[in-house]
Amino acid sequence: MSDITATPRLWAPVHGEAYRPVPYRPERMPADEALAHAAELRRRMGERRTVRSFSPDPVPEQVIKDAIACAATAPSGAHQQPWTFVLVKDPGIRLRIREAAEHEERISYDGRLGEQWLAALRPLGTDAVKVHMTDAPALVVVFQQRYWLGEDGTRRKHYYVDESVGIAVGMLLSALHLSGLAALVHTPSPMRFLGEVLGRPENEKAFAVIPIGYPADDCEVPDLVRKSLDQVLVEL
Ligand SMILES: Cc1cc2nc3c(=O)[nH]c(=O)nc-3n(C[C@H](O)[C@H](O)[C@H](O)COP(=O)(O)O)c2cc1C
């Protein structure tokens, strides 16, 4: 365990403060334990699949909140934590999001995407119907804070927002999967309607809608092949 003993501070935007070090001495994991842990994690992560067909069964809400809390531990450019996670359970709001998403998706699938993009999507079996938005019991809509917005309207630039939010979403997906829940990263394009429907401030830009739940009893997923370790790893 770390021997961090400093009194926890409440979050406030860090800007121009002096460097304030605290000790960080996590206990080192013995190699045999680490190997076993890594192999098990690799096996479990290998089982994750994007689900597009959800059961309407409720899920333990705290599991989603804990997964969001995990995501919010992600590293971020200049520690600006430029993310907001909106947890939508209300069926009426989920329906509004579905209708708006389907409106955009119909235009996309009817030609806006272009032949190459449509060809890339064909093996996934997706179309403009987004039933998962209303079947899944919860949606997490992730927003990027493109810049910091003070209460008096002051703006400050955020750095590496795309990268930071992408990493946080990866951690969210991992936490959900390892906690037994299925998810889909859905990116209807354009996504401006999400900020409007959810009443988000002007500095926030939607990044993805993530339906979360259990797979439907008759759920199917595309038979995809993942690259092998050899194909993604370069050792020097
Ligand atoms: C940035 C991003 C955007 C995605 N957008 C969509 C989407 O709009 N609709 C969808 O059905 N799947 C979407 N996906 C899911 C991918 O299609 C899926 O991850 C991929 O086919 C691999 O399948 P797997 O997650 O089961 O391994 C998206 C994934 C990512 C990472």
Coordinates of C-alpha atoms and ligand atoms in Angstrom, one line a residue:
M1 CA 0.0 0.0 0.0
S2 CA 1.0 3.6 -0.6
D3 CA 2.1 5.5 2.5
I4 CA 0.3 8.7 1.3
T5 CA -0.7 10.3 4.5
A6 CA -1.5 13.8 3.3
T7 CA -4.9 15.1 4.2
P8 CA -7.2 14.6 1.2
R9 CA -7.9 17.9 -0.6
L10 CA -11.2 18.8 -2.2
W11 CA -10.9 19.2 -5.9
A12 CA -10.4 22.6 -7.3
P13 CA -9.0 23.5 -10.7
V14 CA -5.2 23.5 -10.4
H15 CA -3.6 26.5 -12.2
G16 CA -0.4 28.2 -11.6
E17 CA 0.1 26.6 -8.1
A18 CA 3.5 25.6 -6.8
Y19 CA 4.7 22.0 -7.1
R20 CA 3.4 20.1 -4.0
P21 CA 5.0 16.6 -3.8
V22 CA 3.6 13.8 -1.6
P23 CA 5.3 10.4 -1.2
Y24 CA 4.2 7.6 -3.5
R25 CA 5.5 4.1 -2.5
P26 CA 3.1 1.4 -3.7
E27 CA 4.0 -2.1 -2.6
R28 CA 5.8 -4.0 -5.4
M29 CA 3.9 -7.1 -6.6
P30 CA 6.0 -10.3 -6.6
A31 CA 6.7 -11.4 -10.2
D32 CA 4.8 -14.7 -10.0
E33 CA 1.7 -12.9 -8.6
A34 CA 2.0 -10.2 -11.3
L35 CA 2.2 -12.9 -14.1
A36 CA -0.9 -14.7 -12.8
H37 CA -2.7 -11.4 -12.5
A38 CA -1.7 -10.2 -15.9
A39 CA -2.7 -13.5 -17.6
E40 CA -6.1 -13.5 -15.8
L41 CA -6.7 -9.9 -16.8
R42 CA -5.8 -10.6 -20.4
R43 CA -8.2 -13.5 -20.4
R44 CA -11.0 -11.5 -18.9
M45 CA -10.4 -8.4 -21.1
G46 CA -10.4 -10.7 -24.1
E47 CA -14.0 -11.6 -23.4
R48 CA -15.2 -8.1 -23.7
R49 CA -17.5 -7.5 -26.6
T50 CA -19.4 -4.5 -27.8
V51 CA -23.1 -5.3 -27.2
R52 CA -25.8 -3.8 -29.3
S53 CA -28.7 -5.9 -28.1
F54 CA -29.5 -5.2 -24.4
S55 CA -31.9 -6.8 -21.9
P56 CA -34.1 -4.2 -20.2
D57 CA -33.3 -5.7 -16.8
P58 CA -32.1 -3.2 -14.3
V59 CA -28.5 -3.1 -13.3
P60 CA -27.0 -2.2 -9.9
E61 CA -26.6 1.5 -10.3
Q62 CA -23.7 1.7 -7.9
V63 CA -21.7 -0.6 -10.3
I64 CA -22.0 2.1 -13.0
K65 CA -21.1 4.8 -10.5
D66 CA -18.1 2.9 -9.3
A67 CA -17.0 2.4 -13.0
I68 CA -17.4 6.2 -13.6
A69 CA -15.3 6.8 -10.5
C70 CA -12.7 4.5 -11.9
A71 CA -12.8 6.3 -15.3
A72 CA -12.3 9.6 -13.4
T73 CA -9.0 8.4 -12.1
A74 CA -7.6 8.4 -15.6
P75 CA -4.5 10.4 -16.4
S76 CA -5.2 13.7 -18.2
G77 CA -3.2 16.4 -19.9
A78 CA -2.0 18.8 -17.2
H79 CA -4.3 17.0 -14.8
Q80 CA -7.2 19.0 -16.1
Q81 CA -9.6 16.1 -15.9
P82 CA -11.6 17.4 -18.9
W83 CA -14.6 15.1 -18.6
T84 CA -18.2 14.9 -17.5
F85 CA -20.2 11.7 -17.4
V86 CA -24.0 12.1 -17.6
L87 CA -25.8 9.0 -16.3
V88 CA -29.2 8.9 -18.0
K89 CA -31.7 6.5 -16.5
D90 CA -35.0 8.4 -17.3
P91 CA -36.8 6.5 -20.0
G92 CA -38.2 9.7 -21.5
I93 CA -34.8 11.3 -21.9
R94 CA -33.4 8.0 -23.3
L95 CA -36.2 8.0 -25.9
R96 CA -35.4 11.6 -26.9
I97 CA -31.8 10.7 -27.3
R98 CA -32.7 7.7 -29.4
E99 CA -35.0 9.7 -31.7
A100 CA -32.4 12.4 -32.2
A101 CA -29.6 9.8 -32.8
E102 CA -31.8 7.9 -35.3
H103 CA -32.5 11.1 -37.1
E104 CA -28.8 11.7 -37.6
E105 CA -28.0 8.1 -38.3
R106 CA -30.6 7.8 -41.0
I107 CA -29.0 10.7 -42.9
S108 CA -25.6 9.1 -42.3
Y109 CA -26.6 5.7 -43.5
D110 CA -28.5 7.2 -46.5
G111 CA -25.3 8.6 -47.9
R112 CA -23.5 11.1 -45.6
L113 CA -21.0 8.4 -44.5
G114 CA -19.8 7.6 -48.0
E115 CA -19.3 4.2 -49.6
Q116 CA -15.9 3.5 -47.9
W117 CA -17.2 4.2 -44.4
L118 CA -20.4 2.1 -45.1
A119 CA -18.2 -0.7 -46.3
A120 CA -16.2 -0.6 -43.1
L121 CA -19.4 -0.8 -41.1
R122 CA -21.0 -3.7 -43.1
P123 CA -19.3 -6.5 -41.1
L124 CA -20.7 -5.1 -37.9
G125 CA -24.3 -5.4 -39.0
T126 CA -25.2 -1.9 -37.8
D127 CA -27.9 0.3 -39.2
A128 CA -29.8 3.5 -38.3
V129 CA -32.1 1.8 -35.8
K130 CA -30.7 2.4 -32.3
V131 CA -33.0 0.3 -30.1
H132 CA -30.2 -0.1 -27.6
M133 CA -30.7 3.5 -26.5
T134 CA -34.1 2.6 -25.0
D135 CA -33.6 -1.1 -24.2
A136 CA -30.4 -0.6 -22.1
P137 CA -31.5 0.6 -18.6
A138 CA -28.8 3.3 -18.5
L139 CA -26.9 5.5 -20.8
V140 CA -23.7 7.3 -19.9
V141 CA -23.1 10.3 -22.1
V142 CA -19.5 11.3 -22.0
F143 CA -18.6 15.0 -22.6
Q144 CA -15.3 16.5 -23.2
Q145 CA -14.7 19.9 -21.5
R146 CA -13.0 21.6 -24.5
Y147 CA -11.9 24.4 -22.1
W148 CA -12.4 25.4 -18.5
L149 CA -15.2 27.7 -17.9
G150 CA -15.3 29.8 -14.7
E151 CA -18.5 31.0 -13.1
D152 CA -17.7 34.5 -14.3
G153 CA -17.3 33.3 -17.9
T154 CA -13.5 33.1 -17.8
R155 CA -12.1 30.5 -20.2
R156 CA -8.8 28.6 -19.9
K157 CA -7.4 26.2 -22.5
H158 CA -7.5 22.5 -21.8
Y159 CA -4.7 20.4 -23.3
Y160 CA -4.9 16.9 -24.9
V161 CA -8.6 16.7 -24.4
D162 CA -9.3 14.0 -27.0
E163 CA -6.5 11.8 -25.6
S164 CA -7.5 12.3 -22.0
V165 CA -11.2 11.6 -22.5
G166 CA -10.4 8.6 -24.8
I167 CA -8.2 7.1 -22.0
A168 CA -11.0 7.7 -19.4
V169 CA -13.6 6.0 -21.6
G170 CA -11.2 3.0 -22.0
M171 CA -11.0 2.8 -18.3
L172 CA -14.8 3.1 -18.0
L173 CA -15.3 0.2 -20.4
S174 CA -12.8 -1.9 -18.6
A175 CA -14.3 -1.3 -15.3
L176 CA -17.8 -2.0 -16.5
H177 CA -16.7 -5.2 -18.2
L178 CA -14.8 -6.4 -15.2
S179 CA -17.8 -5.7 -13.1
G180 CA -20.1 -7.9 -15.3
L181 CA -21.8 -5.2 -17.4
A182 CA -21.9 -4.9 -21.1
A183 CA -21.6 -1.6 -23.0
L184 CA -21.5 0.0 -26.4
V185 CA -19.5 3.0 -27.5
H186 CA -22.0 4.8 -29.7
T187 CA -20.9 7.9 -31.7
P188 CA -23.8 9.2 -33.7
S189 CA -22.5 11.9 -35.9
P190 CA -23.0 14.9 -35.5
M191 CA -23.5 14.7 -31.7
R192 CA -24.5 18.3 -31.0
F193 CA -28.0 17.2 -30.0
L194 CA -26.7 15.5 -26.9
G195 CA -25.6 18.7 -25.3
E196 CA -28.9 20.3 -26.2
V197 CA -31.1 17.4 -24.9
L198 CA -29.0 17.1 -21.7
G199 CA -28.6 20.9 -21.1
R200 CA -24.8 20.8 -20.9
P201 CA -22.8 24.1 -20.8
E202 CA -21.1 25.6 -23.8
N203 CA -17.6 24.3 -23.0
E204 CA -18.7 20.7 -23.2
K205 CA -18.8 18.7 -26.4
A206 CA -20.3 15.2 -26.6
F207 CA -17.7 12.4 -27.0
A208 CA -19.9 9.3 -27.0
V209 CA -23.2 7.8 -25.8
I210 CA -22.6 4.5 -23.9
P211 CA -25.6 2.3 -23.3
I212 CA -24.9 0.0 -20.4
G213 CA -26.7 -3.2 -19.2
Y214 CA -26.8 -6.9 -19.6
P215 CA -26.8 -8.5 -23.0
A216 CA -30.3 -9.6 -24.2
D217 CA -30.9 -13.4 -23.9
D218 CA -30.7 -13.7 -27.7
C219 CA -27.8 -11.3 -28.1
E220 CA -25.4 -11.9 -31.0
V221 CA -22.2 -10.1 -31.9
P222 CA -20.2 -10.0 -35.1
D223 CA -17.7 -12.7 -35.6
L224 CA -14.6 -10.4 -35.5
V225 CA -11.0 -11.3 -35.4
R226 CA -8.6 -9.3 -33.2
K227 CA -5.0 -8.7 -34.1
S228 CA -2.6 -11.0 -32.3
L229 CA 0.0 -9.7 -29.9
D230 CA 2.6 -10.2 -32.6
Q231 CA 0.7 -7.9 -35.0
V232 CA 0.4 -5.0 -32.5
L233 CA 3.7 -5.3 -30.6
V234 CA 7.0 -4.0 -31.8
E235 CA 9.9 -4.9 -29.6
L236 CA 13.3 -3.3 -29.9
Ligands
LIG1 C1 -14.5 5.6 -30.9 C2 -15.5 4.5 -31.2 C3 -16.7 4.7 -31.8 C4 -17.6 3.7 -32.0 N1 -18.8 4.0 -32.6 C5 -19.8 3.1 -32.7 C6 -21.1 3.4 -33.2 O1 -21.4 4.6 -33.4 N2 -22.0 2.4 -33.3 C7 -21.7 1.1 -33.0 O2 -22.5 0.3 -33.2 N3 -20.4 0.8 -32.5 C8 -19.5 1.7 -32.4 N4 -18.3 1.4 -31.9 C9 -18.0 0.0 -31.5 C10 -17.0 -0.7 -32.5 O3 -17.7 -1.0 -33.7 C11 -16.5 -2.0 -31.8 O4 -15.7 -1.6 -30.7 C12 -15.6 -2.8 -32.8 O5 -16.5 -3.3 -33.8 C13 -14.9 -4.0 -32.1 O6 -15.8 -4.8 -31.5 P1 -15.6 -5.2 -30.0 O7 -15.7 -4.0 -29.1 O8 -16.7 -6.2 -29.7 O9 -14.3 -5.8 -29.8 C14 -17.3 2.4 -31.6 C15 -16.1 2.1 -31.0 C16 -15.2 3.2 -30.7 C17 -13.9 2.9 -30.0

